[in-house]
Coordinates of C-alpha atoms and ligand atoms in Angstrom, one line a residue:
X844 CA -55.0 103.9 -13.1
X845 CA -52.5 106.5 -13.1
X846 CA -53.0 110.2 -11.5
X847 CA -51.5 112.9 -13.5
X848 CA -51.1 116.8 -14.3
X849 CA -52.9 117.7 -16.7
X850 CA -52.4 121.8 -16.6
X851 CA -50.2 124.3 -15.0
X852 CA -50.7 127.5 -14.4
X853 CA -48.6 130.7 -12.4
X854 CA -49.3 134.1 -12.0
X855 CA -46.9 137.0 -10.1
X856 CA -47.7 140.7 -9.6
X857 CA -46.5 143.3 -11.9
X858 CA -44.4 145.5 -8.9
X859 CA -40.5 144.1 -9.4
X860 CA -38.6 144.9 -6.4
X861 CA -34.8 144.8 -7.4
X862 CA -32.3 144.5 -4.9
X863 CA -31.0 148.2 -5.6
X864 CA -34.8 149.3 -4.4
X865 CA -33.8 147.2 -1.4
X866 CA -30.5 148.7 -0.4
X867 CA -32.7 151.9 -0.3
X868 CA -34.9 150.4 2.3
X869 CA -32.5 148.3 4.3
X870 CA -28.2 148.5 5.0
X871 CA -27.4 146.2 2.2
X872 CA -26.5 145.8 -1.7
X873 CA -27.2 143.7 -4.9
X874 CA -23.7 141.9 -4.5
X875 CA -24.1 140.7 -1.0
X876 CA -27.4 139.3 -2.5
X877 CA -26.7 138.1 -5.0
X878 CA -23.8 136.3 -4.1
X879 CA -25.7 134.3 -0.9
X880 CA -28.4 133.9 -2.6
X881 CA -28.9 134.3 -6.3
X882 CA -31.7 136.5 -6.2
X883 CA -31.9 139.6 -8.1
X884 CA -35.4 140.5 -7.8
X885 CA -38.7 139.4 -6.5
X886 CA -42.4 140.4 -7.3
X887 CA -44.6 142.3 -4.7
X888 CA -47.9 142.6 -4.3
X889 CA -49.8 145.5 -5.3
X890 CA -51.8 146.2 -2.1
X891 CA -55.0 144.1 -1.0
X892 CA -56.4 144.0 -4.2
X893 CA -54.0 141.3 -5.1
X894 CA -53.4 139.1 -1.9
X895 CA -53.0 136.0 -1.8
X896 CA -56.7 134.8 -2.6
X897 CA -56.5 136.9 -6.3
X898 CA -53.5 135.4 -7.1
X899 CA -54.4 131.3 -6.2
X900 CA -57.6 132.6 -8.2
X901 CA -56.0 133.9 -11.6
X902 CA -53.4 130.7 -11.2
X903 CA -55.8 128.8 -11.0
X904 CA -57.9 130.2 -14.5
X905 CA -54.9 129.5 -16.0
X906 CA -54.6 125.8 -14.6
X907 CA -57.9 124.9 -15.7
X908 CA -57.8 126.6 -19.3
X909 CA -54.7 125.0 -20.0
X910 CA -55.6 121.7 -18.8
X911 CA -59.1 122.5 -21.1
X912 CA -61.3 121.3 -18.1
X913 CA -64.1 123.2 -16.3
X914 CA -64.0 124.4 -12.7
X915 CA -67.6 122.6 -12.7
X916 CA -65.0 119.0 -12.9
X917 CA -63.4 119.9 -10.1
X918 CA -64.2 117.6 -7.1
X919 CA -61.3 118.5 -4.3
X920 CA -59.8 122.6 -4.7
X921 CA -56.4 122.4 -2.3
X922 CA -54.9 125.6 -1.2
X923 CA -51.3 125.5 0.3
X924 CA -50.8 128.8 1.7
X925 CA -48.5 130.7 5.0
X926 CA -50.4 133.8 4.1
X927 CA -53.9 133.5 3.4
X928 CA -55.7 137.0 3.2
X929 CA -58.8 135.3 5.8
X930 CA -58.8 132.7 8.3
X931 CA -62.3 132.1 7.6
X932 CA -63.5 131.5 4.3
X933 CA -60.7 129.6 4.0
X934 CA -58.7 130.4 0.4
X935 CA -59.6 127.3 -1.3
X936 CA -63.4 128.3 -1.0
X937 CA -62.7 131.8 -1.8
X938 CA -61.3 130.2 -5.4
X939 CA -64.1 127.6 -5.3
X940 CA -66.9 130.9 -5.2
X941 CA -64.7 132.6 -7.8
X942 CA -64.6 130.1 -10.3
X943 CA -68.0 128.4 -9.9
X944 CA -66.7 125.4 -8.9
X945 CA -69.9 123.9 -7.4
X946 CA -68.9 120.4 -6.9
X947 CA -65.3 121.0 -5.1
X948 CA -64.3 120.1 -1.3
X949 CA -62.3 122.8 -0.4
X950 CA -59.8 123.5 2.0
X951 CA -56.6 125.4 2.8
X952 CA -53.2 123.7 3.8
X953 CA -50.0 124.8 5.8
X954 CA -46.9 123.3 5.6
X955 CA -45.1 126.2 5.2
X956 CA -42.4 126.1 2.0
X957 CA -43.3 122.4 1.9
X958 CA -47.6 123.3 1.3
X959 CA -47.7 122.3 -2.5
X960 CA -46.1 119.2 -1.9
X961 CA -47.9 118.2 0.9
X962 CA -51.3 119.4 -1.4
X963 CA -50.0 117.2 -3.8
X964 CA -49.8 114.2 -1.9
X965 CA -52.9 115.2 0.0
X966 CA -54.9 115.0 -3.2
X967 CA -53.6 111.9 -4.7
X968 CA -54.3 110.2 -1.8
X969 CA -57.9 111.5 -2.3
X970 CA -57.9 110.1 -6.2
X971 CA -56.2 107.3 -5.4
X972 CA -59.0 106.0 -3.2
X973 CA -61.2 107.3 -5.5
X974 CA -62.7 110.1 -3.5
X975 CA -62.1 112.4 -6.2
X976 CA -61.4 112.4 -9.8
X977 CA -60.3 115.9 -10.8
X978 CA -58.7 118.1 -8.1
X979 CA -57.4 121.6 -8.5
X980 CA -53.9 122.4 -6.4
X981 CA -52.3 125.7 -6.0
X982 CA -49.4 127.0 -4.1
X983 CA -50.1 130.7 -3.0
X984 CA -48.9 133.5 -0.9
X985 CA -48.2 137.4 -0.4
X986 CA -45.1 137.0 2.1
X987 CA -44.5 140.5 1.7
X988 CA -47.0 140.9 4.3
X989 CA -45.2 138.9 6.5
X990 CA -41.8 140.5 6.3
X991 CA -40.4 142.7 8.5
X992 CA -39.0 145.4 6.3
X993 CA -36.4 146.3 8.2
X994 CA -34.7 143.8 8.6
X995 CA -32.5 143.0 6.1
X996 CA -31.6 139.3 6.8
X997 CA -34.7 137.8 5.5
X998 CA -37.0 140.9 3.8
X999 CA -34.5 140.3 0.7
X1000 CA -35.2 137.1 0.3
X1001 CA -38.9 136.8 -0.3
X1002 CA -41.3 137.7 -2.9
X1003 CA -45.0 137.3 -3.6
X1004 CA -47.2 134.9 -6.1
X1005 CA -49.1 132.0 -7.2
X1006 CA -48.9 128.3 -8.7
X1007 CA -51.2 125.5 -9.3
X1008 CA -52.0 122.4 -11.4
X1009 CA -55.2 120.5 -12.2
X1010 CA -54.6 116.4 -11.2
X1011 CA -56.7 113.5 -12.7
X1012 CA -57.0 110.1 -12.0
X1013 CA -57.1 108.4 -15.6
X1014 CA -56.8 104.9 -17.3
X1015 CA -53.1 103.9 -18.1
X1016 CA -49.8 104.1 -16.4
X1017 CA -47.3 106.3 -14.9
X1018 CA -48.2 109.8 -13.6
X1019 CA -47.2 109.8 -10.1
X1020 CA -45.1 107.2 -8.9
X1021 CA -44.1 108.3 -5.5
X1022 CA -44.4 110.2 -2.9
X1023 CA -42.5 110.9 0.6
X1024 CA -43.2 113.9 3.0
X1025 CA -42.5 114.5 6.7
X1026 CA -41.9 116.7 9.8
X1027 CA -40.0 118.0 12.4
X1028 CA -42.1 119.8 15.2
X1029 CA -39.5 119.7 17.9
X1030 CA -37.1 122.4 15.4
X1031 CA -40.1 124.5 14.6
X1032 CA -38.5 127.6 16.7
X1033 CA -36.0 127.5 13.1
X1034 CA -38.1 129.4 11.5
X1035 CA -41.8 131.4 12.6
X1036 CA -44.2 133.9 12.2
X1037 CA -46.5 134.1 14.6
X1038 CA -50.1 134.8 15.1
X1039 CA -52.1 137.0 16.6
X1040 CA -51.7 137.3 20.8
X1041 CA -54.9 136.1 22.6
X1042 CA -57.8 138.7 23.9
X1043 CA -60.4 137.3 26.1
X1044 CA -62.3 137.9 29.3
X1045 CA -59.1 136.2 31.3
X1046 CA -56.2 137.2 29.1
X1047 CA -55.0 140.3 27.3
X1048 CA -51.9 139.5 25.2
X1049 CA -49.6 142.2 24.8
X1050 CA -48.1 141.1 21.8
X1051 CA -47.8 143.3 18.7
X1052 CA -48.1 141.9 15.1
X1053 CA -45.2 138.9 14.6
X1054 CA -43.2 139.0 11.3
X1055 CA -41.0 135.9 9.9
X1056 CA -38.3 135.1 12.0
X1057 CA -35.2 132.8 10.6
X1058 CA -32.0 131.4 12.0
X1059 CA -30.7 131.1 8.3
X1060 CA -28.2 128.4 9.1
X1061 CA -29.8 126.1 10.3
X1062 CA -32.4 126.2 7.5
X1063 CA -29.6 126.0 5.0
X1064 CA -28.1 123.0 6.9
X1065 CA -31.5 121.2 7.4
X1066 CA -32.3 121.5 3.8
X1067 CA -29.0 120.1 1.9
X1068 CA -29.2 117.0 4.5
X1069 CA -32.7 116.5 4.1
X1070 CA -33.5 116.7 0.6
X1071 CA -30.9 114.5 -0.8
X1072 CA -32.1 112.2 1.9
X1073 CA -35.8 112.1 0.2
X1074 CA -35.2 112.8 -3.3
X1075 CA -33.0 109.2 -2.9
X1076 CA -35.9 107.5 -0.9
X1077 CA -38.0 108.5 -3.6
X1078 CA -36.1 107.2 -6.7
X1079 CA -34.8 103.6 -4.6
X1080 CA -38.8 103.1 -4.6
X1081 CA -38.8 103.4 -8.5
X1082 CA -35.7 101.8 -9.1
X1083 CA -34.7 104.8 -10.9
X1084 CA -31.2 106.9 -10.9
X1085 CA -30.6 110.2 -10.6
X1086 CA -29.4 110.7 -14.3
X1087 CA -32.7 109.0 -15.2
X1088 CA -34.8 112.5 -14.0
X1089 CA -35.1 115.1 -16.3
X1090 CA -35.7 117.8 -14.4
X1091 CA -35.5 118.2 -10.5
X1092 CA -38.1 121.3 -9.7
X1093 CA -36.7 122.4 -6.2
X1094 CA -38.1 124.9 -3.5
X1095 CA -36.4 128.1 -4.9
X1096 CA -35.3 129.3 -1.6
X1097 CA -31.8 130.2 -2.2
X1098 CA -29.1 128.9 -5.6
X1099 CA -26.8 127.9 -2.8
X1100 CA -29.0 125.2 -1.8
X1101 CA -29.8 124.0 -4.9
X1102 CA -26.5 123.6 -5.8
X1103 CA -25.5 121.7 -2.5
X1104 CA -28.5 119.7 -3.6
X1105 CA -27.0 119.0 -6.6
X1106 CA -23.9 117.6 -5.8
X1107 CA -25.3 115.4 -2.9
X1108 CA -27.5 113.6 -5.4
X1109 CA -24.9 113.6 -8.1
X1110 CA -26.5 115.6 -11.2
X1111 CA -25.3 118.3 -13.1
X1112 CA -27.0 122.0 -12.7
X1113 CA -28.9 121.7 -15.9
X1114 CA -31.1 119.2 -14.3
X1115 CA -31.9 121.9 -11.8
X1116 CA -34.1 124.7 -13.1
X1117 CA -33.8 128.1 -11.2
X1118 CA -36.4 131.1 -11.2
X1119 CA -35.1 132.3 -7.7
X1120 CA -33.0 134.8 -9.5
X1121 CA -36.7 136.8 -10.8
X1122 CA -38.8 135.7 -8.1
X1123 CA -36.9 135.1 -4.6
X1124 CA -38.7 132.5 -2.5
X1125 CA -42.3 132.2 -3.0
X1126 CA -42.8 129.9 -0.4
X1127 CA -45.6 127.1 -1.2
X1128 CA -45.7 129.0 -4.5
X1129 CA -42.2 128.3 -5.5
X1130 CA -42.6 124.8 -7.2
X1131 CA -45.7 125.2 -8.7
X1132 CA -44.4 128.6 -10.6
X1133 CA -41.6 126.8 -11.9
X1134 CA -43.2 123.9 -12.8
X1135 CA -45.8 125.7 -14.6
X1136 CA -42.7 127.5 -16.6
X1137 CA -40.8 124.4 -17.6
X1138 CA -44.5 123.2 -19.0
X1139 CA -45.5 126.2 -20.7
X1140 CA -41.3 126.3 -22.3
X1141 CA -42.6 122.6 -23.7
X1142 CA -39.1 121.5 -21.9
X1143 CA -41.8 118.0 -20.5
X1144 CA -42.2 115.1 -23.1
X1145 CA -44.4 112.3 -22.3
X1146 CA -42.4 110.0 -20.1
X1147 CA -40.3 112.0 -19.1
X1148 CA -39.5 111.5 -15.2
X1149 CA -39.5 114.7 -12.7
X1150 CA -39.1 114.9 -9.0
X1151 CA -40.3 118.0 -7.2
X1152 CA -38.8 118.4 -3.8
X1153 CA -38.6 120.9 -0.9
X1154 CA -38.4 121.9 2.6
X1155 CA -40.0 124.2 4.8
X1156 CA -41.0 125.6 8.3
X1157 CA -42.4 123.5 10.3
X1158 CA -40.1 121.7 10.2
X1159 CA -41.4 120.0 7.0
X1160 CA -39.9 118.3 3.4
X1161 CA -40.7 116.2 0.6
X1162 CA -40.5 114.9 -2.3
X1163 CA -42.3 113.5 -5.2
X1164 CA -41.3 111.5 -8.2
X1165 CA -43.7 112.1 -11.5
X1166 CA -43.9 110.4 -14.9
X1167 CA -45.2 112.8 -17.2
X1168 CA -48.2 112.5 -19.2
Ligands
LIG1354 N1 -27.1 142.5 3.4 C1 -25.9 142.6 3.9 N2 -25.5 142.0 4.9 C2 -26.3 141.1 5.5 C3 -27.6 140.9 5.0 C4 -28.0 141.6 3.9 N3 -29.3 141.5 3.4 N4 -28.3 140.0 5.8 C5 -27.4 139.6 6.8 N5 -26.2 140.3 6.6 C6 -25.0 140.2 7.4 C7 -25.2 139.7 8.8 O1 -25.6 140.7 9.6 C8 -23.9 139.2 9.1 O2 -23.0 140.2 9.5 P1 -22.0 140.1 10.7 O3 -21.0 139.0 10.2 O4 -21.4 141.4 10.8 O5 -22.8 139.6 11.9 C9 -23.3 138.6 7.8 O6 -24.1 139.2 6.8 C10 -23.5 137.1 7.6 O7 -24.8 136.7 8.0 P2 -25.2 135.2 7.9 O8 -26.6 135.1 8.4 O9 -24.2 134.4 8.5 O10 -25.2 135.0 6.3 P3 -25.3 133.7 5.5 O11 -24.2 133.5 4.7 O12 -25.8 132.5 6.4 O13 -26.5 134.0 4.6 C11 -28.8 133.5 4.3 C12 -27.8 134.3 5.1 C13 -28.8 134.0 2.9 C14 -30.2 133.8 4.9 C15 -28.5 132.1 4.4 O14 -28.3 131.6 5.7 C16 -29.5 131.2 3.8 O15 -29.8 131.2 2.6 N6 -30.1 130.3 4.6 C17 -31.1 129.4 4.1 C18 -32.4 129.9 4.6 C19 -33.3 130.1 3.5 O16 -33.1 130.0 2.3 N7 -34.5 130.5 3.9 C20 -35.5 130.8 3.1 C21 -36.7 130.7 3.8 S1 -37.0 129.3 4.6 C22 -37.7 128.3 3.5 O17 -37.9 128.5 2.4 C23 -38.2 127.1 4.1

């Protein structure tokens, strides 16, 4: 049995946000952007109308029409998300009521930057053991809510949207092959946002509304060590090379990285596909977008091999290694 994607699917709000609307908000310009981080522009929400439930909701219609299955199939609805609109209903059942799909166990996930992949490997291991057939995973969040706009070391590097892809545990072979996530709770202070202070008969927190904090750095220097790292452990368990991978679809957090990436793993940039430059970092969105692009560009053949691999808050990585249906 093999468990593969069958559909892809992306959406991103219609407001563009270039970086010369940003040096009007904040002390900086499109050159220093670009330059440290290769983005050019990201895509903001529109207001509440289109948080981050709307958007895992019309990725996911896309998902499913392109896979040509029915949100009635579904039997596991996975939402990685940072930014959910609710705490409770959670944003996985929020899609689930939307689309109708009656059958689904849903649930949303946080690992930060790292949420799709840990979705995906949360959902094979469900169709693995047979404890669902079809699942629907999506990647969603509206991180311009949890910017702090003025401050201009992170709020240009962010941007709002959605990703997803329909799995299904079928007859044959390939589909995916591996799979290696982890974590790193004692450097979660590298990056945070935190949540709101506690109000109760014995305690009355004084703390205002928490916005992303970063030590940029250390992210960038936790992520070109650790990703190689994975993206390796991943292909030794195949017995595949780097050269063998068509495409590596990469957290889009900053063209920097990806580059480092790159050359730690030994493959030329056109095995790296970028949308940072139109999007910024979408967070648990970022792979899924991208992956639903290089689909929809018919850039995937059948057998062609992919690894999709990131890093997050948390802290939190990892990678998976996919034959293509
Ligand atoms: N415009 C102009 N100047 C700026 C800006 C800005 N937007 N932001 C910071 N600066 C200034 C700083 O104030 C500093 O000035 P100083 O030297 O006078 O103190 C100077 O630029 C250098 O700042 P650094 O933080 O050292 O800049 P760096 O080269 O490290 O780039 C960046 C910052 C882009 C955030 C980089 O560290 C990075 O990409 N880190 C990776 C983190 C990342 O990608 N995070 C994404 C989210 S995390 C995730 O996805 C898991």
């Amino acid at each position: 049995m093999a468990v593969n994607i069958i559909g892809t699917g992306s959406y991103v709000p219609k407001n563009v946000a270039d970086n010369q609307l940003l040096s009007t908000i904040v002390d900086t310009d499109d050159e220093w952007i670009r330059q440290r981080t290769g983005i050019k522009e990201r895509h903001l929400s529109s207001g509440s109308k289109e948080g981050t439930s709307f958007m895992a909701i019309e990725a996911a219609k896309a998902a499913l029409e392109h896979a040509g299955v029915s949100a009635e199939e579904m039997d596991l609805i996975i939402v990685a998300t940072a930014s959910a609109d609710t705490y409770v209903p959670s944003t996985a059942c929020q899609v689930q009521g939307e689309l109708g799909a009656i059958r689904a166990t849903c649930f949303d996930l946080n690992a930060a930057c790292s949420g799709f992949l840990f979705s995906l490997n949360t959902a094979d291991a469900y169709l693995e053991t047979g404890m669902a057939k079809t699942a629907l995973i999506i990647g969603a969040e509206t991180l311009s809510r949890e910017v702090d706009w003025s401050d201009r070391s992170t709020c240009i590097l962010f941007g709002d949207g959605a990703g997803a892809a329909v799995l299904r545990r079928e007859e044959g072979e390939g589909g995916i092959l591996a799979s290696v996530t982890g974590s790193d709770g004692s450097q979660g202070d590298v990056l945070t946002c935190k949540g709101r202070g506690i109000q109760n008969p014995f305690y009355k927190s004084r703390r205002k509304k928490d916005y992303i904090q970063m030590n940029g750095q250390s992210v960038f220097r936790f992520a070109v060590s650790t990703v190689p790292k994975y993206i390796k452990r991943v292909l030794k368990e195949t017995g595949l090379e780097p050269d063998d991978i068509k495409y590596y679809i990469l957290h889009q957090a900053n063209r920097r990285i990806l580059e480092s990436i790159a050359k730690r793993i030994g493959v030329e940039m056109e095995k790296i596909p970028m949308n940072l430059d139109h999007y910024g970092n979408t967070s648990s969105a970022s792979i899924p977008i991208l992956l639903d692009e290089v689909n929809r560009n018919d850039l995937l053949q059948p057998g062609d091999k992919i690894v999709l691999s990131g890093f997050g808050g948390g802290l939190t990585w990892g990678a998976t290694l996919v034959e293509w249906k």
